[in-house]
Amino acid sequence: MRVTIEVNGERRTADDVWPGESLLYVLRERLGLPGAKNACEQGECGSCTVYLDDTPVCACLVAAGQAEGRSVRTVEGLAGGDGLDPVQEAFVATGAVQCGFCTPGLIVAAHELVHRDPGATDAEIREALAGNLCRCTGYEKILDAVRLAAAKKAGERA
Amino acid sequence: MVVSMDFLRPASLAEALELKAANPDAVPIAGGTDVMVELNFDKRRPAALLDLGRVPELATWRAENGRVRLGATVPYTRIVDELGDVLPGLAMAARTVGSPQIRNRAGVGGNLGSASPAGDAHPPLLATGADVEVASTRGTRTVPIGEFFLGPKRSALAADELVTAVLVPVAAGPQQFAKVGTRNAMVIAVCSFGLALDTTRRTVGTGIGSAGPVPLRAAAAEDFAAEVLPWDEPAANTLTDDTAKEFGELVAAAARPIDDVRGSAAYRRHALAVLARRTLRWAWQDVSGR
Ligand SMILES: Cc1cc2nc3c(=O)[nH]c(=O)nc-3n(C[C@H](O)[C@H](O)[C@H](O)COP(=O)(O)OP(=O)(O)OC[C@H]3O[C@@H](n4cnc5c(N)ncnc54)[C@H](O)[C@@H]3O)c2cc1C
Ligand code: FES
Ligand code: FES
């Protein structure tokens, strides 16, 4: 079947999509967007997190046909023309990236939190990132990154 | 081998029911958090998927006649954000499901459709005496939640039927939900317990998860607590240790747990007694705080 999705602001079409195929597969294998990662395919790790109509979801658990006509934003769509998104910058600045496999999903989850609630407490940050696993960092630097990005966002709004 | 599969995309409830009647083998997909795992791991190759994500009638809730009519596809995130006051037990349970990404997609219709004994929506639905509304082209019927589950992953749903909503009484007293697992996020319950006190009718509702072939009520514990709770003197210290302990033991006695990878039957019984005792204390404190 054919699936048409607005991906990172652009209308994209994929053909010969098998109806049981995931949005993650379509993004990575058919639309050339390998940012969202495939690690568990069962919703446990969050490395495939993307925005579906402004809501973070596991792309591995969305059937491609369910995304028909809707808008998807992946990590590739966060950086603007003038460089990295502030959340991405914060991950670099705090050393929150080691192997990097979990990073795209964490960036999307953190991006949503920072925009929704730049005043989030540590407990709220942990809760917001509870669906994203990282095997390298021990999470402390990731928390530093989110605090940094949130503080910057809060400063902008003040 | 490529097996063909249809992707059916109804835009209304009437169309969804017609498609389900014409394709009884079609597997409904709502949030996809159970269905997609099965597809990704080749555990299931249905002839068709029936996407409920574009059926507006299933995606809303409203209050009617003292109950909330909660559409089958309203995601847990909205239950937490919008229904904490009127359906506190269900909202507490919803908050423990999976992770934010899972709660943004998954809802009660899928939990009922999967009919897992571990489904977190089930204990609060049992404790509040909810009804499940199911529909087909033959008509609409309501199934009391206690009659919905027939066995592990088996429900009273016929092949041509869909869950359209759950009808949950608005809370008439404190409610609680507690769940035992290895971490806070992303755990299938080792066992879970839902409690609902009705301070007007002076009744107690219970629901046990993950400790039997189906989610269970503890009728003897309900009757006991309704009888002995000091409803006329609702102060925290009027609930005696003996009452709380006896309640816990009656709840544990109602469970029919098995040994499995997540825990032994004996552990589940013990943990349920503790959860029941604690949640009764918390709820009774809320009564006295009112
Ligand atoms: C990482 C992860 C963590 C999880 N954690 C929890 C947890 O903590 N607690 C918990 O209870 N569950 C958990 N689950 C399981 C799952 O999220 C829940 O069962 C959820 O409620 C399913 O809802 P859904 O909308 O995603 O269902 P779907 O996957 O879309 O459907 C589930 C089943 O119900 C059927 N169905 C869906 N809607 C209807 C309908 N309206 N009428 C008839 N049949 C229907 C489908 O055909 C399918 O058989 C978890 C799953 C994952 C992947
Ligand atoms: S690949 Fe989707 S959650 Fe792990
Ligand atoms: S940096 Fe390696 S998994 Fe997170």
Short mmCIF file of C-alpha atoms in Angstrom, two decimals, chain B residues 58-231:
data_model
loop_
_atom_site.label_atom_id
_atom_site.label_comp_id
_atom_site.label_asym_id
_atom_site.label_seq_id
_atom_site.Cartn_x
_atom_site.Cartn_y
_atom_site.Cartn_z
CA LEU B 58 -14.18 6.16 20.36
CA ALA B 59 -11.77 8.97 21.24
CA THR B 60 -13.88 11.06 23.62
CA TRP B 61 -15.31 10.83 27.13
CA ARG B 62 -18.29 12.48 28.74
CA ALA B 63 -20.17 12.37 32.02
CA GLU B 64 -23.67 10.89 31.87
CA ASN B 65 -26.04 9.75 34.66
CA GLY B 66 -23.44 9.64 37.40
CA ARG B 67 -20.99 7.72 35.26
CA VAL B 68 -18.17 8.57 32.90
CA ARG B 69 -18.55 7.11 29.45
CA LEU B 70 -14.90 6.67 28.51
CA GLY B 71 -14.28 5.95 24.83
CA ALA B 72 -12.19 2.89 24.03
CA THR B 73 -9.29 4.77 22.44
CA VAL B 74 -8.88 7.70 24.85
CA PRO B 75 -5.18 7.35 25.71
CA TYR B 76 -3.97 6.87 29.28
CA THR B 77 -2.25 10.27 29.19
CA ARG B 78 -5.65 11.94 28.85
CA ILE B 79 -7.16 9.76 31.58
CA VAL B 80 -4.39 10.95 33.91
CA ASP B 81 -4.70 14.60 32.87
CA GLU B 82 -8.48 14.90 32.62
CA LEU B 83 -10.13 12.28 34.84
CA GLY B 84 -8.10 12.27 38.07
CA ASP B 85 -10.96 13.90 40.01
CA VAL B 86 -13.88 11.78 38.85
CA LEU B 87 -12.13 8.44 38.26
CA PRO B 88 -9.18 8.61 40.68
CA GLY B 89 -8.57 4.84 40.83
CA LEU B 90 -8.42 4.43 37.07
CA ALA B 91 -6.24 7.55 36.74
CA MET B 92 -3.80 6.16 39.34
CA ALA B 93 -3.60 2.89 37.47
CA ALA B 94 -3.17 4.71 34.14
CA ARG B 95 -0.23 6.63 35.58
CA THR B 96 1.62 3.34 36.20
CA VAL B 97 1.24 2.00 32.65
CA GLY B 98 4.48 1.61 30.68
CA SER B 99 6.11 4.95 29.92
CA PRO B 100 5.00 8.35 28.61
CA GLN B 101 5.33 7.12 25.02
CA ILE B 102 3.13 4.09 25.78
CA ARG B 103 0.55 6.17 27.70
CA ASN B 104 0.34 8.63 24.80
CA ARG B 105 -0.95 5.85 22.54
CA ALA B 106 -2.52 3.08 24.60
CA GLY B 107 -5.95 3.07 26.23
CA VAL B 108 -8.54 1.02 28.04
CA GLY B 109 -10.14 -0.51 24.91
CA GLY B 110 -6.84 -2.16 24.03
CA ASN B 111 -6.27 -3.28 27.61
CA LEU B 112 -9.70 -4.99 27.56
CA GLY B 113 -9.13 -6.32 24.05
CA SER B 114 -5.93 -8.02 25.18
CA ALA B 115 -7.71 -9.24 28.35
CA SER B 116 -4.43 -9.96 30.09
CA PRO B 117 -4.85 -10.81 33.79
CA ALA B 118 -2.09 -8.22 34.35
CA GLY B 119 -3.87 -5.32 32.61
CA ASP B 120 -3.67 -2.31 34.92
CA ALA B 121 -7.05 -0.85 33.99
CA HIS B 122 -8.86 -3.95 35.16
CA PRO B 123 -8.57 -3.72 38.98
CA PRO B 124 -10.04 -0.18 39.16
CA LEU B 125 -12.80 -1.13 36.70
CA LEU B 126 -13.69 -4.12 38.92
CA ALA B 127 -13.47 -2.09 42.13
CA THR B 128 -15.88 0.54 40.78
CA GLY B 129 -18.32 -1.92 39.21
CA ALA B 130 -17.86 -0.56 35.68
CA ASP B 131 -19.68 -1.83 32.60
CA VAL B 132 -18.06 -2.53 29.26
CA GLU B 133 -20.06 -1.25 26.29
CA VAL B 134 -19.61 -3.39 23.20
CA ALA B 135 -21.17 -2.95 19.78
CA SER B 136 -21.64 -4.70 16.46
CA THR B 137 -23.94 -4.21 13.51
CA ARG B 138 -26.37 -6.38 15.52
CA GLY B 139 -26.60 -3.72 18.22
CA THR B 140 -25.03 -2.45 21.42
CA ARG B 141 -24.88 -4.30 24.75
CA THR B 142 -23.21 -3.71 28.09
CA VAL B 143 -21.23 -6.41 29.84
CA PRO B 144 -20.59 -6.04 33.58
CA ILE B 145 -16.81 -5.96 34.00
CA GLY B 146 -16.95 -9.05 36.23
CA GLU B 147 -18.37 -11.04 33.30
CA PHE B 148 -16.06 -9.67 30.63
CA PHE B 149 -12.97 -11.81 31.30
CA LEU B 150 -13.39 -15.50 30.49
CA GLY B 151 -9.79 -16.72 30.83
CA PRO B 152 -6.22 -15.58 30.22
CA LYS B 153 -6.47 -13.34 27.14
CA ARG B 154 -10.06 -14.45 26.50
CA SER B 155 -13.05 -12.15 26.79
CA ALA B 156 -16.79 -12.05 26.20
CA LEU B 157 -16.25 -10.13 22.95
CA ALA B 158 -17.75 -11.84 19.87
CA ALA B 159 -15.84 -11.90 16.58
CA ASP B 160 -17.95 -9.12 15.07
CA GLU B 161 -17.89 -6.88 18.15
CA LEU B 162 -15.77 -3.93 19.24
CA VAL B 163 -15.38 -2.40 22.67
CA THR B 164 -16.81 1.09 22.27
CA ALA B 165 -16.51 2.44 25.83
CA VAL B 166 -16.36 1.68 29.52
CA LEU B 167 -19.04 3.15 31.77
CA VAL B 168 -17.40 3.94 35.08
CA PRO B 169 -19.32 5.29 38.09
CA VAL B 170 -18.06 8.67 39.26
CA ALA B 171 -16.13 8.20 42.51
CA ALA B 172 -18.27 8.47 45.65
CA GLY B 173 -15.32 8.20 48.03
CA PRO B 174 -11.57 7.60 48.10
CA GLN B 175 -9.99 5.18 45.64
CA GLN B 176 -6.55 3.61 45.52
CA PHE B 177 -4.42 1.53 43.19
CA ALA B 178 -1.13 -0.17 44.00
CA LYS B 179 1.09 -2.43 41.96
CA VAL B 180 4.16 -4.53 42.71
CA GLY B 181 6.94 -4.64 40.13
CA THR B 182 10.69 -4.48 39.79
CA ARG B 183 10.89 -0.78 38.96
CA ASN B 184 8.58 2.21 38.73
CA ALA B 185 8.32 2.49 34.97
CA MET B 186 7.67 -0.14 32.37
CA VAL B 187 6.69 -3.12 34.45
CA ILE B 188 4.08 -5.75 34.00
CA ALA B 189 2.52 -6.11 37.43
CA VAL B 190 3.68 -9.00 39.63
CA CYS B 191 0.35 -8.34 41.28
CA SER B 192 -1.85 -5.28 41.65
CA PHE B 193 -4.83 -4.14 43.66
CA GLY B 194 -7.57 -1.56 43.16
CA LEU B 195 -9.83 -0.28 45.94
CA ALA B 196 -12.91 1.96 45.84
CA LEU B 197 -14.81 3.14 48.90
CA ASP B 198 -18.33 4.48 48.47
CA THR B 199 -18.95 6.60 51.56
CA THR B 200 -22.56 7.31 50.60
CA ARG B 201 -23.70 3.73 50.12
CA ARG B 202 -21.06 2.50 52.58
CA THR B 203 -19.70 -0.15 50.28
CA VAL B 204 -16.22 -1.30 49.38
CA GLY B 205 -15.09 -2.44 45.91
CA THR B 206 -11.97 -4.44 45.09
CA GLY B 207 -10.05 -5.62 42.05
CA ILE B 208 -7.08 -7.99 41.95
CA GLY B 209 -4.67 -8.03 39.01
CA SER B 210 -2.04 -10.54 37.91
CA ALA B 211 -2.97 -13.12 40.53
CA GLY B 212 -5.38 -15.45 38.75
CA PRO B 213 -6.42 -16.55 35.26
CA VAL B 214 -8.58 -13.42 35.07
CA PRO B 215 -8.71 -10.19 37.06
CA LEU B 216 -10.74 -10.94 40.20
CA ARG B 217 -12.89 -9.31 42.84
CA ALA B 218 -12.52 -10.23 46.50
CA ALA B 219 -16.21 -10.41 47.44
CA ALA B 220 -15.68 -11.68 50.99
CA ALA B 221 -13.20 -8.88 51.70
CA GLU B 222 -15.66 -6.32 50.29
CA ASP B 223 -18.50 -7.56 52.51
CA PHE B 224 -16.28 -7.74 55.56
CA ALA B 225 -14.96 -4.17 55.16
CA ALA B 226 -18.39 -2.72 54.38
CA GLU B 227 -19.66 -4.32 57.57
CA VAL B 228 -16.90 -3.46 60.01
CA LEU B 229 -15.54 -0.11 58.82
CA PRO B 230 -16.56 2.55 61.38
CA TRP B 231 -18.38 4.69 58.80
#
